PDB file of C-alpha atoms in Angstrom:
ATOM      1  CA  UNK A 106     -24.372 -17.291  -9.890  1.00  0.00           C
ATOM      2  CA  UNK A 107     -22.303 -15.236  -6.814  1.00  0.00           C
ATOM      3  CA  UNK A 108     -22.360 -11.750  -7.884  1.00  0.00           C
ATOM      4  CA  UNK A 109     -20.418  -9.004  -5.424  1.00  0.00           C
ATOM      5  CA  UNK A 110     -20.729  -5.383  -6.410  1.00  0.00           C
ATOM      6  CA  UNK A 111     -18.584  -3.081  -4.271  1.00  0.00           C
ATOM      7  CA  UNK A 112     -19.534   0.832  -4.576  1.00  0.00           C
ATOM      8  CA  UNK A 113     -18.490   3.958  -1.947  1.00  0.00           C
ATOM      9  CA  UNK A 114     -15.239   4.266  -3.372  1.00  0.00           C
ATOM     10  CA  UNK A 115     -14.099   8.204  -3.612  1.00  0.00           C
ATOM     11  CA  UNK A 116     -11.586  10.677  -3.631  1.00  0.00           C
ATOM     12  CA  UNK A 117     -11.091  11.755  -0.011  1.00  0.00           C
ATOM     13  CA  UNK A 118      -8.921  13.295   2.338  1.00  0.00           C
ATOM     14  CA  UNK A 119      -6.424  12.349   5.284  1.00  0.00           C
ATOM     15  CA  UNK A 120      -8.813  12.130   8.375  1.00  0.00           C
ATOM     16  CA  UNK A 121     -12.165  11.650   6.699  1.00  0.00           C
ATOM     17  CA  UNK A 122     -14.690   9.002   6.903  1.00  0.00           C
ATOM     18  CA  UNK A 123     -16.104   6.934   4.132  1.00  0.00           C
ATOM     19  CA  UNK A 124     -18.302   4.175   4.200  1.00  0.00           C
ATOM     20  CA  UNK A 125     -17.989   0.706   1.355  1.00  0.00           C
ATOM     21  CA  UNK A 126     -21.069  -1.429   0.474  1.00  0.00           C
ATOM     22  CA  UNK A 127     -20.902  -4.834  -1.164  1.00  0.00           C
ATOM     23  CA  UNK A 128     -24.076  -5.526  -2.776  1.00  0.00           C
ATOM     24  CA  UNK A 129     -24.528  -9.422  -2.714  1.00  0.00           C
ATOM     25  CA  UNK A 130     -26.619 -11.663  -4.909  1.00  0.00           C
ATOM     26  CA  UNK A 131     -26.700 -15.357  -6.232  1.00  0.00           C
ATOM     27  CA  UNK A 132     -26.629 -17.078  -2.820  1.00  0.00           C
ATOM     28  CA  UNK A 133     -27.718 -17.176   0.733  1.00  0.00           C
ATOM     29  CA  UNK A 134     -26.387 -14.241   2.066  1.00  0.00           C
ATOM     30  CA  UNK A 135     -27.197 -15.067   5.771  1.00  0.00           C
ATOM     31  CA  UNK A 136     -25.236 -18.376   5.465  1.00  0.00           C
ATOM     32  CA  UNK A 137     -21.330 -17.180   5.053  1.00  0.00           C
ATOM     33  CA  UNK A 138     -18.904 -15.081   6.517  1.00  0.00           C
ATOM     34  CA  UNK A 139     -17.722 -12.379   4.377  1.00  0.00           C
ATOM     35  CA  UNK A 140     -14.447 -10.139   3.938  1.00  0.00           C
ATOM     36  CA  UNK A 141     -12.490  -7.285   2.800  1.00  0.00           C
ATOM     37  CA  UNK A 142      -9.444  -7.811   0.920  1.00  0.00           C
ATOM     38  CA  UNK A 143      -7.614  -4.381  -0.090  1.00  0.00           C
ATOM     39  CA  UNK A 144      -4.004  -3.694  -2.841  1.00  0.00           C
ATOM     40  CA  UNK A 145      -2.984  -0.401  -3.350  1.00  0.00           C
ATOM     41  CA  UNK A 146      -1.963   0.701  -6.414  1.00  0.00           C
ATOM     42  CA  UNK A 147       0.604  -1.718  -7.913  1.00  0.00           C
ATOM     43  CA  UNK A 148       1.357  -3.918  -5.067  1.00  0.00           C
ATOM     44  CA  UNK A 149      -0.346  -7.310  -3.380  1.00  0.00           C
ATOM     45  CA  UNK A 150      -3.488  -8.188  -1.799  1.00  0.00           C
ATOM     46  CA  UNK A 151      -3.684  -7.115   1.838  1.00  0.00           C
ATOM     47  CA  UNK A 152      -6.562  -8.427   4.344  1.00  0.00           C
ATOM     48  CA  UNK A 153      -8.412  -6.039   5.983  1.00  0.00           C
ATOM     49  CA  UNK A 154     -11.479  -7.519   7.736  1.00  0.00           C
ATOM     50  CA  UNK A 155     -14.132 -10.717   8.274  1.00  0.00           C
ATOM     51  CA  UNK A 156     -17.105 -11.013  10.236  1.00  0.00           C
ATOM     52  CA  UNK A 157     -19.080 -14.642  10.264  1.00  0.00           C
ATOM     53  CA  UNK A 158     -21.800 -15.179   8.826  1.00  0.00           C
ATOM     54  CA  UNK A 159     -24.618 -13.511  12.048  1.00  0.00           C
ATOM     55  CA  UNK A 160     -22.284 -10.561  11.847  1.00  0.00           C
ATOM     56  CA  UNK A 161     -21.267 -11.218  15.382  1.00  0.00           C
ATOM     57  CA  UNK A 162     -17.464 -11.989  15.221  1.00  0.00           C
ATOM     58  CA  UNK A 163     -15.530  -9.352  13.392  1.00  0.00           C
ATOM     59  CA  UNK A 164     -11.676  -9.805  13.391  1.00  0.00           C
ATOM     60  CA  UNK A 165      -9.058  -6.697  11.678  1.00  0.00           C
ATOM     61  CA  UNK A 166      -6.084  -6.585  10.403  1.00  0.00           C
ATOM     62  CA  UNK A 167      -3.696  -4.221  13.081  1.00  0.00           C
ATOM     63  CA  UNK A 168      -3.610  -1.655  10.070  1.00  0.00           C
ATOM     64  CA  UNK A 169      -7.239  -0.814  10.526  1.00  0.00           C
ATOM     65  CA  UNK A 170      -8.298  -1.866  13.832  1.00  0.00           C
ATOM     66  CA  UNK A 171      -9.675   0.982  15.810  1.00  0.00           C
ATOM     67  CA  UNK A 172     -10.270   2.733  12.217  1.00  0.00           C
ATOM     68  CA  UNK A 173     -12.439   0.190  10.170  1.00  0.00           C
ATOM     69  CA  UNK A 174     -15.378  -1.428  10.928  1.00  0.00           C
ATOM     70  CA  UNK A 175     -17.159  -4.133   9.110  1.00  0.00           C
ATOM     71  CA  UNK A 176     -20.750  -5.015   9.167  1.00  0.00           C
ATOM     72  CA  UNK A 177     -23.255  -6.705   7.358  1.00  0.00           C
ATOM     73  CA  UNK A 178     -27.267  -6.704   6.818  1.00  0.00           C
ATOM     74  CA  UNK A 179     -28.550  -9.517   5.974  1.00  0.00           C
ATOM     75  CA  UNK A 180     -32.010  -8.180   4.994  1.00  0.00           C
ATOM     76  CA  UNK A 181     -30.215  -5.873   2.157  1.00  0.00           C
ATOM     77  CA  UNK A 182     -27.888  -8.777   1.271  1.00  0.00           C
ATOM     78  CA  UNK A 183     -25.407  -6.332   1.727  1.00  0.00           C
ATOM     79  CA  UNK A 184     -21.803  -5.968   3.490  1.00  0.00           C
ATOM     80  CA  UNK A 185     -20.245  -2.693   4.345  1.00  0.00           C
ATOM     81  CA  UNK A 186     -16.573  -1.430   5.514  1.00  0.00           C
ATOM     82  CA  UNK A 187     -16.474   1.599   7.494  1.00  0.00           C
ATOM     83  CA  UNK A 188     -13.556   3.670   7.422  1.00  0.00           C
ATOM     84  CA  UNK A 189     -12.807   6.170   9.956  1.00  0.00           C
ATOM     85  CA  UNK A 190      -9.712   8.576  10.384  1.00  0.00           C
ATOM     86  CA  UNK A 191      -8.450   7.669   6.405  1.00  0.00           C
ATOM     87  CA  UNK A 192      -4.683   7.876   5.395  1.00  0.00           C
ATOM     88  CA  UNK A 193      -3.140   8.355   2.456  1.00  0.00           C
ATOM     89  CA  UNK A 194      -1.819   4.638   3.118  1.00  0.00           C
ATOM     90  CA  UNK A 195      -5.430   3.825   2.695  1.00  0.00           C
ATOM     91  CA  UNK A 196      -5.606   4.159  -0.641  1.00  0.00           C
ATOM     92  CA  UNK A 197      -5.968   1.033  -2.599  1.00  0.00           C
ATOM     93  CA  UNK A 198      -9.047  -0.891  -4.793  1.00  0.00           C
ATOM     94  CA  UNK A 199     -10.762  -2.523  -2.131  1.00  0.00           C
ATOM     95  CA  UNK A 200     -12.927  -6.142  -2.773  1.00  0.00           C
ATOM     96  CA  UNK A 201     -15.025  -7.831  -0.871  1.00  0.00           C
ATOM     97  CA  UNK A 202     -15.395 -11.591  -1.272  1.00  0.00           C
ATOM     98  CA  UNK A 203     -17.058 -14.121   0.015  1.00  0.00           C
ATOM     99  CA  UNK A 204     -16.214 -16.995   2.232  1.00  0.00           C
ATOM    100  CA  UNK A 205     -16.944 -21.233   1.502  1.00  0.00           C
ATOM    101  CA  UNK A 206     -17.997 -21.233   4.958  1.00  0.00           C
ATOM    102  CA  UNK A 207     -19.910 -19.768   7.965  1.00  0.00           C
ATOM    103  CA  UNK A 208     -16.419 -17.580   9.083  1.00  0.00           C
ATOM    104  CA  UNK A 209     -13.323 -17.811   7.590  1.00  0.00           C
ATOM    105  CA  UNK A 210     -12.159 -21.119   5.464  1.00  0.00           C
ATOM    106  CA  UNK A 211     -11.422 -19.648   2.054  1.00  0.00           C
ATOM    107  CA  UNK A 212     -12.511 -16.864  -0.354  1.00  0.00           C
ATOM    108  CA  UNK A 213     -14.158 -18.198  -3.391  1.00  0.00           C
ATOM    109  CA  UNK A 214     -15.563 -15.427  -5.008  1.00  0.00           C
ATOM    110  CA  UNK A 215     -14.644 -11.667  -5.067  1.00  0.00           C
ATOM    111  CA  UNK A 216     -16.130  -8.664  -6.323  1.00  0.00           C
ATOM    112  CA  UNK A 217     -15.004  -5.956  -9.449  1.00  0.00           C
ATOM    113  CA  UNK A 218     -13.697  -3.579  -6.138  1.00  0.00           C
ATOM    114  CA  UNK A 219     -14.293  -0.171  -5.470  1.00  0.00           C
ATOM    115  CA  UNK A 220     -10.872   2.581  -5.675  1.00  0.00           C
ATOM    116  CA  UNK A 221     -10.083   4.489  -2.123  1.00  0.00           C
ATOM    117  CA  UNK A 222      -8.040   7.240  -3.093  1.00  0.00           C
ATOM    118  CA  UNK A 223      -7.052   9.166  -0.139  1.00  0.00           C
ATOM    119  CA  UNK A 224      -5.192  12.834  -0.576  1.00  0.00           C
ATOM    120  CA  UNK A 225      -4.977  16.301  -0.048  1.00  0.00           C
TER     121      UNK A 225
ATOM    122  CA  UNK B 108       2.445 -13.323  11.733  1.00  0.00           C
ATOM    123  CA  UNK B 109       2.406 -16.276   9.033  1.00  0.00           C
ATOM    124  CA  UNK B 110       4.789 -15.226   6.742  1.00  0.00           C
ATOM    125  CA  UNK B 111       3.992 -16.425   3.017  1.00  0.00           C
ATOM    126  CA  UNK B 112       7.259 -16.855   0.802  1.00  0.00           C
ATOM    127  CA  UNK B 113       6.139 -16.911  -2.736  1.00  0.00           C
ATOM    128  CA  UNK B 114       9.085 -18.280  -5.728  1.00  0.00           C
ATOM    129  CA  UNK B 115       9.940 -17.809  -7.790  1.00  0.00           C
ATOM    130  CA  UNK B 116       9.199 -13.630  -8.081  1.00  0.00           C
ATOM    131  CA  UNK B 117       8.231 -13.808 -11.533  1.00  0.00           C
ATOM    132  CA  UNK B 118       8.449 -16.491 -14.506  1.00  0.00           C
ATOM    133  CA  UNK B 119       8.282 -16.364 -18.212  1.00  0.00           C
ATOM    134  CA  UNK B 120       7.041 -19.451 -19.645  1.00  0.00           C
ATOM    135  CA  UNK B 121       6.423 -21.169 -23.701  1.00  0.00           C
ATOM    136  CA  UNK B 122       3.153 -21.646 -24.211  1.00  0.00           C
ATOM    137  CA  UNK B 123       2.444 -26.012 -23.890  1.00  0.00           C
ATOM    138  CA  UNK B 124       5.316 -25.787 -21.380  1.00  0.00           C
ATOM    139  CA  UNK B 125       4.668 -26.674 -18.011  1.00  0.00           C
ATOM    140  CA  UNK B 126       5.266 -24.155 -15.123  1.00  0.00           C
ATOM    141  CA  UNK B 127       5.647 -24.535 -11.043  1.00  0.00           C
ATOM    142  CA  UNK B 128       5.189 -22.200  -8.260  1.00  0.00           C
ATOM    143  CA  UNK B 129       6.185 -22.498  -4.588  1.00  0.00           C
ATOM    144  CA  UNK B 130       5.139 -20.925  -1.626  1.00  0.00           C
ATOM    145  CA  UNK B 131       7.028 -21.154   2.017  1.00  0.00           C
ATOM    146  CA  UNK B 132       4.756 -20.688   4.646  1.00  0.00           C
ATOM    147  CA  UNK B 133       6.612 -19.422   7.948  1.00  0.00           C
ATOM    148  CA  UNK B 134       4.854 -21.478  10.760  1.00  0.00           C
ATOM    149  CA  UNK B 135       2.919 -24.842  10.009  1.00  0.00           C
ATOM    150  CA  UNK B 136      -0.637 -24.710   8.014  1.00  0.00           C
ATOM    151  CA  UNK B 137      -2.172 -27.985   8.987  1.00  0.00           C
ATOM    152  CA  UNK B 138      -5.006 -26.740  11.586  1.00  0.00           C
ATOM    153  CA  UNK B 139      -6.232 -30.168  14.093  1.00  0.00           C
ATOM    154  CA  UNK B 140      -9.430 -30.795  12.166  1.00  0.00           C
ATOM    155  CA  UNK B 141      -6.682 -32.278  10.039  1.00  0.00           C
ATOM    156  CA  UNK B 142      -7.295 -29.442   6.895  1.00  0.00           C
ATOM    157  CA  UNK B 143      -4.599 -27.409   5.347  1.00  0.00           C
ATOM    158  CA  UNK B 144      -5.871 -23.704   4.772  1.00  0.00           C
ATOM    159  CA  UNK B 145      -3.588 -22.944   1.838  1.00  0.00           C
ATOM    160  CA  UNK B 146      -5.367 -21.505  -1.233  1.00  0.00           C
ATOM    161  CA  UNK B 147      -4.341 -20.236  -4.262  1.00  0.00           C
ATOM    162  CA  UNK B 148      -5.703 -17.231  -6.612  1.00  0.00           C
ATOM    163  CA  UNK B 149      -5.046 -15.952 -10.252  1.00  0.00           C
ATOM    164  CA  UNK B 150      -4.834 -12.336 -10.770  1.00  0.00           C
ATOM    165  CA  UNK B 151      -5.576 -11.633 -14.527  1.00  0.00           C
ATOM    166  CA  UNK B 152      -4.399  -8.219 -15.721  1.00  0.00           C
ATOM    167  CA  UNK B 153      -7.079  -5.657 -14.598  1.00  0.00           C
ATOM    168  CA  UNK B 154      -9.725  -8.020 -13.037  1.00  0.00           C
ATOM    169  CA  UNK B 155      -9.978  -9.077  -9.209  1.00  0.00           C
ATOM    170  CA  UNK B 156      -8.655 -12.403  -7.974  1.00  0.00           C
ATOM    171  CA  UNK B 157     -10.027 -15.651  -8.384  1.00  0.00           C
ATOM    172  CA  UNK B 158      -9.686 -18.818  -5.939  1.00  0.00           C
ATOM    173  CA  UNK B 159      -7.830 -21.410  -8.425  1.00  0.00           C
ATOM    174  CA  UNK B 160      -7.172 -23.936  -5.496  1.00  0.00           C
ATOM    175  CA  UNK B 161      -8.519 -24.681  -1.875  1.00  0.00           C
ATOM    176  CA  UNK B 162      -6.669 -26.424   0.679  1.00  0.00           C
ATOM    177  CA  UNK B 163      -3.792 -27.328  -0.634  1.00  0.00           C
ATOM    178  CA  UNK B 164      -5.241 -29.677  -3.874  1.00  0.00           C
ATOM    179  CA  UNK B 165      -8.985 -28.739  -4.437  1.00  0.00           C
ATOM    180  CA  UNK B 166      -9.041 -27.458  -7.578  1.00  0.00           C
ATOM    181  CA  UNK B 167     -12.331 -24.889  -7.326  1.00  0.00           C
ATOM    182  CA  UNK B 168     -15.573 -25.315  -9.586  1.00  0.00           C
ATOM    183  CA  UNK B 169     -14.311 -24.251 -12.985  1.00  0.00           C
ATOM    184  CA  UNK B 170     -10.974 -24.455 -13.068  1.00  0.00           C
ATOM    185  CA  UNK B 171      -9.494 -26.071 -15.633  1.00  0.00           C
ATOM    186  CA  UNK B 172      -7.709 -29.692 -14.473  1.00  0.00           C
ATOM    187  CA  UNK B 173      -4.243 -28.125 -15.844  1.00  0.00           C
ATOM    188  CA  UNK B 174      -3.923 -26.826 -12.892  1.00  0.00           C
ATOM    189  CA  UNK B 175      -3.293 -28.900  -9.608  1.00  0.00           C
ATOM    190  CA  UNK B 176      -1.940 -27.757  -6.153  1.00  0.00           C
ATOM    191  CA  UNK B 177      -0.163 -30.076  -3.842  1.00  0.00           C
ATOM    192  CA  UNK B 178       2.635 -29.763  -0.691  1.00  0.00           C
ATOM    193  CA  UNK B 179       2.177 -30.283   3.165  1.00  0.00           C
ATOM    194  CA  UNK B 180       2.724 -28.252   6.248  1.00  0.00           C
ATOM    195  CA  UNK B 181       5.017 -25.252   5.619  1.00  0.00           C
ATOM    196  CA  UNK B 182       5.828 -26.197   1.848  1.00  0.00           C
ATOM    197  CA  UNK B 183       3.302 -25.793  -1.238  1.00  0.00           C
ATOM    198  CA  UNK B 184       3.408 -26.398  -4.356  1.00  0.00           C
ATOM    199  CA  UNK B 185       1.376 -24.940  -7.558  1.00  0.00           C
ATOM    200  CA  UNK B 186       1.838 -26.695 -11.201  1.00  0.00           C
ATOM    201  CA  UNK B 187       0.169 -25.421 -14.615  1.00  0.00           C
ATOM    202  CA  UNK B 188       0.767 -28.539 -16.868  1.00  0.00           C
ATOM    203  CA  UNK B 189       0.851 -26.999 -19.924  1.00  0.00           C
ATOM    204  CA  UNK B 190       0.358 -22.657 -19.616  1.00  0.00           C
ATOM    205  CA  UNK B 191      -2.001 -21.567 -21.815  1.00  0.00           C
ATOM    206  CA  UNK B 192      -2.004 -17.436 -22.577  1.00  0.00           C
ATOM    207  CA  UNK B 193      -4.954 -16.939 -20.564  1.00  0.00           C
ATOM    208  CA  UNK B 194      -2.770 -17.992 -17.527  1.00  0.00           C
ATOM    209  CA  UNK B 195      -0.742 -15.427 -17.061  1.00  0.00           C
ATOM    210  CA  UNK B 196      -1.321 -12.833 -14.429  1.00  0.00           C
ATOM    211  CA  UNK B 197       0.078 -12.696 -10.658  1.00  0.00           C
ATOM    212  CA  UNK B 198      -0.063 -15.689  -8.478  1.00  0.00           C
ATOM    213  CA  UNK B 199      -0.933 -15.451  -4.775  1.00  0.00           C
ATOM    214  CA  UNK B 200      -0.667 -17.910  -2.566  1.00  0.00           C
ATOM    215  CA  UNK B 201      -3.103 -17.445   1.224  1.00  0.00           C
ATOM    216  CA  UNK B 202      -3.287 -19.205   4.564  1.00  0.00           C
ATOM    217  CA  UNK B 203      -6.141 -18.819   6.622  1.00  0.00           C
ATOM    218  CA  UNK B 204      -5.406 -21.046   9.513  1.00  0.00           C
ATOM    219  CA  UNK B 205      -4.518 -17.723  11.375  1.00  0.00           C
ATOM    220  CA  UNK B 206      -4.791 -14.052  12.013  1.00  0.00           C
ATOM    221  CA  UNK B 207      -4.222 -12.067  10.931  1.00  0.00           C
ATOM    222  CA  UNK B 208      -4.465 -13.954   7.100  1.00  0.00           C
ATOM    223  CA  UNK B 209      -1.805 -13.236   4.774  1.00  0.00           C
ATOM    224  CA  UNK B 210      -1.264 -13.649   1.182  1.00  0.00           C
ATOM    225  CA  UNK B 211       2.215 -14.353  -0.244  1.00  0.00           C
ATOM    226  CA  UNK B 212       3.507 -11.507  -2.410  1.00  0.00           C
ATOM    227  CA  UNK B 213       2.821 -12.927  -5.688  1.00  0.00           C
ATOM    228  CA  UNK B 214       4.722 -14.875  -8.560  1.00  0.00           C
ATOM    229  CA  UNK B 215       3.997 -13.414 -12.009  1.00  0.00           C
ATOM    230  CA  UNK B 216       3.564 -15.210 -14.920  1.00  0.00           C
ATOM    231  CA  UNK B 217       3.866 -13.859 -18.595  1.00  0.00           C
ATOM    232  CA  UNK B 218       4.141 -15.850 -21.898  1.00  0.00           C
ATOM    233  CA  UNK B 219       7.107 -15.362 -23.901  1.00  0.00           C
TER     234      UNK B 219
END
């Protein structure tokens, strides 16, 4: 079955850089787009980035843009998120999930998520 | 931005009883391949989400047929027929017929 294991997540401070990996298993990795999907601490889910399925088209929420990047290798099955220039508004479990489709349709399966705490 | 108006806020509901959810989108989700990319996703305390419904009615591999989805356009409905305990968590509704994709702000559910 679709297993997503998100890992990277630390304790860091305003203006560092950390980097997310989403360790993907259970289907063809090369075949879907993928995402980031982020909720701080006691609020909703907020989306933070896709690429399709080659890795080619990458699209951001404004929050992150210029910040984040998203990536994928398909070779290590694995997705990645990252995050440049961190605020403390950062901070929140990130997931990454996985889409139905080639680039963005719906998310159908998510991983445990990985906790961004950002502070001084 | 789509704008995703989830209600009620929260709702406590008798186990057997049946339960409804609505979610306002602010501009139109029907896309001209003739889909409707509004999906819906169960929060359980302490776990991630999990896609309950896909475009509007698909109920997703797994989930029980309790739950059905239905609505058009800006206006979307989710039903439990009968809420079981393992229901309850926070319901999100999601269009992704635009960017940037946003998620309604939740309805949660608790059993009384």
């Amino acid at each position: 079955q679709v297993q997503l294991v998100e890992s990277g997540g630390d304790v860091v401070q305003p203006g560092r850089s950390l980097r997310l990996s989403c360790a993907a298993s259970g289907f063809t990795f090369s075949s879907y787009g993928m995402h980031w999907v982020r909720q701080a601490p006691g609020k909703g889910l907020e989306w933070v980035a896709s690429l399709s399925y080659h890795g080619s088209n990458k699209y951001y929420a404004d929050s992150v843009k210029g910040r984040f990047t998203i990536s994928k290798d398909n070779s290590k099955n694995t997705l990645y998120l990252q995050m440049n220039s961190l605020r403390v508004e950062d901070t929140a479990v990130y997931y990454c999930a996985k889409d139905s489709s080639i680039a963005i349709r719906c998310f159908d399966n998510w991983g445990q998520g990985t906790l961004v705490t950002v502070s001084s | 931005d789509i704008v995703m108006t989830p209600t009620p806020l929260a709702l406590s509901v008798t186990p057997g009883q049946p339960a409804s959810i609505s979610c306002k989108s602010s501009q139109s989700l029907l896309h001209s391949d003739g889909k409707t990319y509004l999906h819906w996703y169960l929060q359980k305390p302490g776990q991630p989400p999990q896609l309950l419904i896909y475009e509007v009615s698909n109920r997703f591999s797994g989930v029980p047929d309790r739950f059905s989805g239905s609505g058009s356009g800006t206006d979307f409905t989710l039903k439990i027929s009968r809420v079981e305990a393992e229901d309850v968590g926070v319901y999100y509704c999601m269009q992704t017929i635009q960017l940037p994709l946003t998620f309604g702000g939740g309805t949660k559910v608790e059993i009384k």
